[in-house]
Amino acid sequence: MLRFLLMRIASALPVLAILSLVTFAIIQAPPGDYADYIKSQLINQGGASYAEADAQAQAYRKEHGLDKPLPVQYLNWIGGIVTRGDFGYSLYYNKPVADVVAERLPRTLLLALVCHLLASVLGITFGIWAATRQYSWIDSTLSAISFLGMTVPRFLMALIIVYLLVFQFNVSEIGSFFSPQYGGAPWSWAKFVDLIKHVWPVVAIATFGGLAYNMRVMRGNLLDTLNAQYVETAKAKGLTGGAVVMRHAVPNALHPLVMYQGVVLPYMLTGEIETAIIFALPTVGPAIVGSMAVGDVYVTATFMMVLSATLIVGNIIADMLLALLDPRVRQFGEH
């Protein structure tokens, strides 16, 4: 198993290198950089003339290496990551990119993992419930919920909830994790409840899409499994319906959902990112959008690399789970 894991990691490194190159090139493709943002700020807010602002922008560009060719900038960035663990310096946040990532990524991952756990437990449970009650009103209701979860855009759901909270329920504390009185306070039950009050819309929206997918896949695969020959044999031996479903049908129907774990983490991250942008929470989403708007390339590239890495890590985890469930996968991967 260790050899299988090492081979998967080794095969993922070239993919990550290619993704870093493509990501950096795409981010740099639009015209302008952070020096142009500084120039516009000097002209629009500082009252500087175009010549003065352009001179300062050029000096800033030279000081921070933004005047160098794109391949040189990429090699400097990736070289700092590989040799020193240095992801560059955020020009907008005025701090190392690693500090920006350390501030925002743990919150984002925690929210995404909570959403994944809820989506998996609820989706699989509802899928089993719907499959064992095929064509009933329960199955029809859950199928309608699954359809809505997979078709309605998450940003649209976020906008609707923001409208209801702000204009219908007069909620003013949007865009933060805590109320002012709990911002720097030590953890307590009251602070935890306050956190739930602030993040439940993001968790609910991101969970809804994953729940819908899990429920749909579980229902379809369980229906196929229930018609398999070995299930009919188990019923003929006198096993109860519940034992047949939970002991024989459900474990085999879970295989496609195990494969889904390869993309679930980036899927949940993007779901959290979309809704966090609408709610302006201090997580990865607003940081990506803000850094792209001002040309803070190292922040944007690093966060995009993190999302790419989560996809690779998710696929490795899925491979490991499948190898544990099916020795044939492990034997094939070792050759």
Short mmCIF file of N, CA and C in Angstrom, two decimals, residues 127-136 139 143 215-232 235 245 249-250 252-254:
data_model
loop_
_atom_site.label_atom_id
_atom_site.label_comp_id
_atom_site.label_asym_id
_atom_site.label_seq_id
_atom_site.Cartn_x
_atom_site.Cartn_y
_atom_site.Cartn_z
N GLY A 127 -30.65 9.12 -0.21
CA GLY A 127 -30.61 8.24 -1.39
C GLY A 127 -31.10 6.85 -1.06
N ILE A 128 -30.70 6.31 0.09
CA ILE A 128 -31.19 4.99 0.52
C ILE A 128 -32.68 5.04 0.76
N TRP A 129 -33.13 6.10 1.41
CA TRP A 129 -34.55 6.26 1.71
C TRP A 129 -35.38 6.30 0.42
N ALA A 130 -34.90 7.06 -0.58
CA ALA A 130 -35.64 7.19 -1.84
C ALA A 130 -35.63 5.87 -2.62
N ALA A 131 -34.48 5.18 -2.66
CA ALA A 131 -34.39 3.96 -3.44
C ALA A 131 -35.26 2.85 -2.86
N THR A 132 -35.35 2.77 -1.56
CA THR A 132 -36.16 1.72 -0.93
C THR A 132 -37.65 2.05 -0.93
N ARG A 133 -38.01 3.23 -1.39
CA ARG A 133 -39.41 3.64 -1.51
C ARG A 133 -39.67 4.18 -2.92
N GLN A 134 -39.20 3.46 -3.90
CA GLN A 134 -39.28 3.91 -5.29
C GLN A 134 -40.72 4.19 -5.71
N TYR A 135 -40.88 5.34 -6.39
CA TYR A 135 -42.15 5.81 -6.95
C TYR A 135 -43.15 6.26 -5.88
N SER A 136 -42.74 6.31 -4.63
CA SER A 136 -43.63 6.84 -3.60
C SER A 136 -43.53 8.36 -3.57
N ASP A 139 -40.04 9.39 -2.55
CA ASP A 139 -39.08 9.34 -3.66
C ASP A 139 -39.25 10.54 -4.58
N SER A 143 -36.44 13.41 -5.09
CA SER A 143 -35.93 13.59 -6.45
C SER A 143 -36.06 15.04 -6.90
N MET A 215 -27.25 12.12 -3.17
CA MET A 215 -28.55 11.48 -3.11
C MET A 215 -28.90 10.86 -4.47
N ARG A 216 -28.64 11.58 -5.55
CA ARG A 216 -28.98 11.08 -6.87
C ARG A 216 -28.15 9.85 -7.23
N VAL A 217 -26.85 9.91 -6.98
CA VAL A 217 -25.98 8.77 -7.31
C VAL A 217 -26.32 7.57 -6.43
N MET A 218 -26.53 7.80 -5.14
CA MET A 218 -26.84 6.70 -4.23
C MET A 218 -28.15 6.04 -4.61
N ARG A 219 -29.15 6.83 -4.94
CA ARG A 219 -30.44 6.25 -5.33
C ARG A 219 -30.31 5.40 -6.58
N GLY A 220 -29.66 5.94 -7.61
CA GLY A 220 -29.55 5.20 -8.86
C GLY A 220 -28.76 3.92 -8.71
N ASN A 221 -27.62 3.96 -8.02
CA ASN A 221 -26.80 2.77 -7.87
C ASN A 221 -27.44 1.74 -6.94
N LEU A 222 -28.14 2.21 -5.93
CA LEU A 222 -28.79 1.27 -5.03
C LEU A 222 -29.94 0.55 -5.73
N LEU A 223 -30.66 1.25 -6.60
CA LEU A 223 -31.72 0.60 -7.37
C LEU A 223 -31.14 -0.48 -8.27
N ASP A 224 -30.01 -0.21 -8.90
CA ASP A 224 -29.37 -1.24 -9.74
C ASP A 224 -28.91 -2.42 -8.90
N THR A 225 -28.35 -2.11 -7.73
CA THR A 225 -27.82 -3.18 -6.87
C THR A 225 -28.94 -4.05 -6.32
N LEU A 226 -30.07 -3.45 -6.00
CA LEU A 226 -31.18 -4.22 -5.44
C LEU A 226 -31.74 -5.23 -6.43
N ASN A 227 -31.49 -5.01 -7.73
CA ASN A 227 -31.94 -5.95 -8.75
C ASN A 227 -30.88 -6.99 -9.12
N ALA A 228 -29.74 -6.96 -8.44
CA ALA A 228 -28.66 -7.90 -8.74
C ALA A 228 -29.02 -9.31 -8.26
N GLN A 229 -28.34 -10.31 -8.83
CA GLN A 229 -28.65 -11.70 -8.53
C GLN A 229 -28.35 -12.05 -7.07
N TYR A 230 -27.23 -11.56 -6.56
CA TYR A 230 -26.87 -11.94 -5.18
C TYR A 230 -27.83 -11.36 -4.16
N VAL A 231 -28.45 -10.22 -4.48
CA VAL A 231 -29.45 -9.65 -3.58
C VAL A 231 -30.70 -10.53 -3.57
N GLU A 232 -31.10 -10.99 -4.75
CA GLU A 232 -32.25 -11.90 -4.82
C GLU A 232 -31.96 -13.19 -4.06
N LYS A 235 -32.33 -12.59 -0.36
CA LYS A 235 -33.76 -12.55 0.01
C LYS A 235 -34.33 -13.96 0.07
N VAL A 245 -30.56 -4.82 2.45
CA VAL A 245 -30.18 -3.49 1.96
C VAL A 245 -28.88 -3.02 2.60
N ALA A 249 -26.51 -4.61 -0.26
CA ALA A 249 -26.72 -3.67 -1.36
C ALA A 249 -25.97 -2.36 -1.16
N VAL A 250 -26.10 -1.76 0.02
CA VAL A 250 -25.52 -0.44 0.26
C VAL A 250 -24.00 -0.43 0.10
N ASN A 252 -22.02 -2.11 -1.78
CA ASN A 252 -21.63 -2.16 -3.20
C ASN A 252 -22.09 -0.93 -3.95
N ALA A 253 -23.17 -0.32 -3.52
CA ALA A 253 -23.65 0.89 -4.18
C ALA A 253 -22.80 2.10 -3.83
N LEU A 254 -21.95 2.00 -2.81
CA LEU A 254 -21.14 3.13 -2.37
C LEU A 254 -19.90 3.35 -3.23
#
